[in-house]
Coordinates of C-alpha atoms and ligand atoms in Angstrom, one line a residue:
M1 CA -3.5 17.6 20.8
N2 CA -1.4 14.8 22.6
A3 CA 1.5 13.5 20.7
Y4 CA -0.1 10.9 18.9
S5 CA -2.7 13.3 17.5
Q6 CA 0.2 15.8 16.4
L7 CA 2.1 12.7 14.5
L8 CA -1.0 11.7 12.7
N9 CA -2.0 15.3 11.9
A10 CA 1.7 15.9 10.5
H11 CA 1.4 13.1 8.3
R12 CA 2.3 13.8 4.5
S13 CA 3.4 11.1 1.9
I14 CA 7.2 11.9 1.2
R15 CA 8.4 11.1 -2.4
Q16 CA 11.7 13.0 -2.7
F17 CA 14.6 11.1 -0.3
K18 CA 18.1 12.1 0.6
S19 CA 20.7 9.1 -0.2
E20 CA 21.4 8.8 3.8
A21 CA 21.1 5.2 4.8
I22 CA 18.8 4.4 7.6
D23 CA 20.2 2.7 10.7
P24 CA 19.4 -1.0 10.4
A25 CA 18.8 -1.1 14.2
L26 CA 16.4 1.5 14.0
V27 CA 14.4 -0.3 11.1
E28 CA 14.4 -3.6 13.3
R29 CA 13.3 -1.6 16.5
I30 CA 10.4 0.1 14.2
C31 CA 9.3 -3.3 12.7
G32 CA 9.4 -4.8 16.0
D33 CA 7.3 -2.3 17.4
A34 CA 4.9 -2.4 14.7
I35 CA 4.2 -5.8 15.3
A36 CA 4.1 -5.4 19.0
G37 CA 1.5 -2.9 18.7
G38 CA -0.7 -4.4 15.9
S39 CA -3.5 -6.4 16.9
S40 CA -3.6 -9.7 15.0
S41 CA -6.1 -12.2 14.1
G42 CA -5.8 -15.2 16.8
N43 CA -2.2 -13.6 17.2
L44 CA -1.2 -15.7 14.3
N45 CA 1.0 -13.0 13.1
S46 CA 0.1 -14.0 9.4
L47 CA 2.5 -11.6 7.8
S48 CA 5.8 -11.0 6.7
I49 CA 8.2 -8.2 6.1
V50 CA 10.7 -7.9 3.3
L51 CA 13.3 -5.2 3.4
T52 CA 15.0 -4.2 0.0
R53 CA 18.1 -1.8 0.5
D54 CA 20.4 -3.3 -2.2
T55 CA 20.6 -1.0 -5.0
E56 CA 20.5 -3.3 -7.8
R57 CA 17.5 -4.8 -6.1
K58 CA 15.9 -1.8 -5.7
R59 CA 16.3 -0.9 -9.0
H60 CA 14.3 -4.0 -10.1
L61 CA 11.5 -3.1 -7.8
Y62 CA 11.4 0.1 -9.2
E63 CA 10.5 -1.6 -12.6
L64 CA 7.7 -3.3 -10.9
H65 CA 6.5 -0.3 -9.3
A66 CA 5.7 1.6 -12.4
Q67 CA 9.3 3.2 -12.2
Q68 CA 8.4 5.5 -9.5
D69 CA 11.4 7.6 -8.8
M70 CA 10.9 7.2 -5.1
V71 CA 12.1 3.6 -5.4
L72 CA 15.3 4.3 -6.5
Q73 CA 15.7 7.6 -4.4
A74 CA 14.9 6.1 -0.9
P75 CA 17.5 3.8 0.7
L76 CA 14.8 1.3 2.0
A77 CA 11.7 -0.1 0.6
I78 CA 9.8 -2.6 2.4
T79 CA 7.1 -5.2 1.1
F80 CA 4.5 -6.3 3.5
C81 CA 3.2 -9.9 2.7
A82 CA 0.0 -11.5 3.7
D83 CA 1.7 -15.0 4.9
F84 CA 0.0 -18.0 6.1
Y85 CA 3.0 -20.4 5.0
R86 CA 4.8 -20.1 8.3
T87 CA 1.7 -20.9 10.1
R88 CA 0.7 -24.0 7.7
R89 CA 4.3 -25.4 7.9
W90 CA 3.7 -25.4 11.9
L91 CA 0.4 -26.8 11.8
S92 CA 1.7 -29.8 9.5
A93 CA 4.6 -30.1 11.5
R94 CA 2.7 -30.7 14.5
G95 CA 0.2 -33.0 12.9
A96 CA -2.9 -30.5 13.1
R97 CA -5.3 -29.9 10.3
D98 CA -4.5 -27.5 7.6
N99 CA -6.3 -24.2 7.1
F100 CA -5.9 -20.6 6.1
N101 CA -5.2 -21.7 2.1
N102 CA -8.7 -19.9 1.4
L103 CA -10.1 -16.6 0.8
I104 CA -11.0 -16.1 4.6
G105 CA -7.0 -16.9 5.2
Y106 CA -5.9 -14.2 2.9
H107 CA -8.1 -11.7 4.3
I108 CA -7.0 -12.2 7.8
A109 CA -3.2 -12.3 6.6
A110 CA -3.9 -9.4 4.7
F111 CA -5.3 -7.3 7.5
D112 CA -2.6 -8.0 9.9
A113 CA 0.0 -7.1 7.1
I114 CA -1.8 -3.8 6.6
I115 CA -2.0 -3.1 10.5
V116 CA 1.6 -3.8 11.0
A117 CA 2.5 -1.5 7.7
Q118 CA 0.4 1.4 8.9
N119 CA 2.1 1.1 12.6
A120 CA 5.5 1.0 10.9
C121 CA 4.8 4.0 9.0
L122 CA 3.9 5.9 12.1
G123 CA 7.1 4.8 13.8
F124 CA 9.1 6.0 10.6
E125 CA 7.3 9.2 10.9
S126 CA 7.9 9.6 14.7
E127 CA 11.7 9.4 14.0
G128 CA 11.4 12.2 11.5
L129 CA 11.7 9.8 8.3
G130 CA 9.2 10.0 5.4
I131 CA 7.3 7.1 4.0
C132 CA 5.0 6.7 1.0
Y133 CA 2.9 3.8 0.2
M134 CA 3.1 2.0 -3.3
G135 CA -0.2 1.2 -4.6
T136 CA 1.6 -0.2 -7.5
T137 CA 2.0 -3.5 -5.4
L138 CA -1.3 -4.8 -6.2
H139 CA -0.6 -4.6 -10.2
S140 CA 2.6 -6.4 -9.8
M141 CA 1.9 -9.0 -7.0
Q142 CA 2.8 -11.8 -9.1
A143 CA 6.2 -10.4 -10.2
I144 CA 6.9 -9.0 -6.9
A145 CA 6.2 -12.3 -5.1
E146 CA 8.5 -14.2 -7.5
F147 CA 11.1 -11.7 -7.2
L148 CA 10.9 -11.8 -3.4
Q149 CA 10.8 -15.6 -3.8
L150 CA 7.4 -15.8 -1.5
P151 CA 6.3 -19.3 -0.7
P152 CA 2.6 -20.5 -1.2
T153 CA 0.3 -18.7 0.4
C154 CA 2.3 -15.7 0.9
V155 CA 1.7 -12.8 -1.3
P156 CA 2.7 -9.2 -1.4
V157 CA -0.3 -6.8 -0.2
T158 CA 1.4 -3.3 0.1
S159 CA 4.8 -1.6 0.1
I160 CA 6.1 1.5 1.3
V161 CA 9.5 3.5 0.8
V162 CA 11.5 5.1 3.5
G163 CA 14.2 7.4 4.0
H164 CA 15.3 10.9 5.0
P165 CA 12.9 13.6 3.5
A166 CA 14.2 15.7 0.7
E167 CA 11.0 18.1 0.3
D168 CA 8.5 19.4 2.4
P169 CA 5.0 19.0 0.9
P170 CA 2.0 20.6 1.9
K171 CA -0.4 18.8 4.0
R172 CA -3.2 17.2 1.9
D173 CA -6.8 17.3 3.1
R174 CA -9.2 14.7 3.6
L175 CA -13.0 14.2 2.9
P176 CA -14.9 16.0 5.9
L177 CA -15.5 13.8 8.8
S178 CA -19.0 14.1 8.4
A179 CA -19.1 12.5 4.9
I180 CA -17.1 9.4 6.4
L181 CA -18.4 9.2 10.2
H182 CA -22.1 7.3 10.3
D183 CA -24.0 7.5 13.4
E184 CA -25.9 4.0 13.9
T185 CA -26.6 3.3 10.5
Y186 CA -25.3 4.3 7.2
R187 CA -26.3 7.7 5.9
R188 CA -26.5 7.7 1.9
P189 CA -24.9 11.1 0.4
S190 CA -27.6 13.3 -1.1
D191 CA -26.5 15.2 -4.3
A192 CA -25.7 18.1 -1.8
G193 CA -24.0 16.0 0.5
L194 CA -21.6 14.9 -2.4
D195 CA -21.1 18.4 -3.4
L196 CA -20.3 19.1 0.4
A197 CA -17.9 16.0 0.6
F198 CA -16.0 16.7 -2.9
G199 CA -16.5 20.3 -3.5
K200 CA -13.4 21.6 -1.9
R201 CA -11.1 18.8 -3.4
E202 CA -12.7 19.3 -6.6
V203 CA -11.4 22.8 -6.9
D204 CA -8.1 22.6 -4.8
G205 CA -7.1 19.2 -5.6
W206 CA -7.9 19.8 -9.7
R207 CA -5.9 23.0 -9.2
R208 CA -2.8 21.1 -7.6
Y209 CA -2.7 18.5 -10.6
L210 CA -2.8 21.2 -13.1
S211 CA -0.3 22.8 -11.5
T212 CA 2.3 20.2 -12.3
P213 CA 3.2 20.4 -15.9
R214 CA 3.6 16.9 -16.4
I215 CA 0.1 16.1 -15.2
K216 CA -1.3 19.1 -16.9
A217 CA 0.2 17.7 -20.1
L218 CA -1.6 14.5 -19.8
I219 CA -5.0 16.2 -18.9
D220 CA -4.7 18.2 -22.0
E221 CA -3.6 15.1 -24.1
H222 CA -6.5 13.1 -22.9
G223 CA -9.0 15.7 -22.7
I224 CA -9.9 15.3 -19.1
R225 CA -12.3 18.2 -17.9
S226 CA -12.7 17.4 -14.2
L227 CA -11.2 15.9 -11.1
A228 CA -13.8 13.0 -11.1
E229 CA -12.9 12.4 -15.1
F230 CA -9.2 12.6 -14.2
Y231 CA -9.5 9.8 -11.4
T232 CA -10.8 7.1 -13.9
S233 CA -8.8 8.4 -16.7
K234 CA -5.8 6.5 -18.4
V235 CA -3.7 8.8 -16.3
K236 CA -4.8 7.9 -13.0
Y237 CA -7.1 4.6 -12.0
E238 CA -8.2 3.2 -15.4
P239 CA -11.0 0.8 -15.2
E240 CA -9.4 -1.5 -17.9
L241 CA -6.0 -1.6 -16.2
F242 CA -8.2 -2.5 -12.7
Q243 CA -9.9 -5.3 -14.7
R244 CA -7.1 -6.5 -16.3
D245 CA -5.0 -6.7 -12.9
S246 CA -8.0 -8.0 -11.0
Q247 CA -7.8 -10.9 -13.1
S248 CA -3.8 -11.3 -12.5
L249 CA -4.9 -10.9 -8.7
L250 CA -7.3 -13.6 -8.8
R251 CA -4.9 -15.9 -10.7
L252 CA -2.1 -15.3 -8.0
L253 CA -4.6 -15.8 -5.3
H254 CA -5.2 -19.6 -7.1
A255 CA -1.5 -20.2 -7.8
S256 CA -0.5 -19.3 -4.1
D257 CA -3.4 -21.6 -2.8
F258 CA -5.5 -18.7 -1.3
I259 CA -8.3 -19.7 -3.5
D260 CA -9.1 -23.2 -3.9
G261 CA -6.1 -24.1 -1.9
G262 CA -4.5 -27.3 -2.2
P263 CA -2.2 -29.1 0.4
L264 CA 0.9 -27.3 1.5
E265 CA 3.7 -27.7 -0.9
E266 CA 6.6 -28.5 1.3
T267 CA 9.5 -26.4 0.0
P268 CA 12.1 -25.8 2.6
Ligands
FMN1 C1 -2.6 1.8 -0.4 C2 -2.0 3.1 -0.9 C3 -1.2 3.1 -2.1 C4 -0.5 4.4 -2.5 N1 0.1 4.2 -3.7 C5 0.7 5.3 -4.3 C6 1.5 5.3 -5.1 O1 1.9 4.2 -5.8 N2 2.5 6.3 -5.4 C7 2.3 7.5 -4.8 O2 3.0 8.5 -5.4 N3 1.6 7.7 -3.5 C8 0.8 6.6 -3.0 N4 0.0 6.9 -2.1 C9 0.1 7.8 -1.3 C10 -1.1 8.7 -1.5 O3 -1.4 9.3 -2.9 C11 -1.6 9.5 -0.4 O4 -1.6 8.9 0.8 C12 -2.8 10.6 -0.5 O5 -2.6 11.4 -1.8 C13 -2.8 11.4 0.6 O6 -1.6 12.2 0.7 P1 -0.9 12.1 2.0 O7 -0.4 10.9 2.3 O8 0.4 13.1 1.7 O9 -1.8 12.8 3.2 C14 -0.7 5.3 -1.7 C15 -1.2 5.3 -0.6 C16 -1.9 4.3 0.0 C17 -2.6 4.3 1.3

């Protein structure tokens, strides 16, 4: 394995951190590397990165991220934003036509932000630091956007916490490559293929959840009988919550001009 393979295969999300701060120069270098090493649509670099280190502000983010303890523990939280505000200001200042205040603009910017986020994660991990993504970003997009004072056509798409690991969790498996990798055309899984793809997880993953007393109690409380049921239960990815928050996301994309975008509101 080369060093890159080793780094990727050693990845584990870290959720427990020491209080030790991270050198700001290191954070800046890793963010710079992440941007330099990330392909970018039109090289417009349509993203922004917002660092949160201040304890009080992290406490506020902790509330917005469904009170995940790791936000309080980690010395650094980073919000990656899909951002066309800067580019649109530049276009306007140069008398060029406006664009990117549309759904394609949102996707372009979101992809740029995610590419840089993952590069940054690898950068932090290469320095022995731990990271964990926070999907709660998508459920609190509006509140996070307000808290970080994001301008129009700029929305948070993902966040991570970063710090010195205070745990050494086991490596989590992935679905088999054969289930994910297709040759020339998409191969729909047969029932046997589904068993092959999910079988190991239905044993190991289910056992892992049951071995955590807090989760086991919730599983019992909600009468959840299997890993599949767990995933779309109230405890994990509840369909009603996804429906509600999808509507909020659409409203935010409207309000921030990414859908049916209006002219740029010049807020210096
Ligand atoms: C977009 C995204 C959002 C995630 N959100 C959360 C989260 O809110 N809380 C959490 O504890 N882990 C979160 N994770 C981490 C996943 O649970 C983790 O990556 C997955 O279980 C695989 O484990 P591993 O990263 O240790 O290999 C998220 C991961 C991704 C990619």
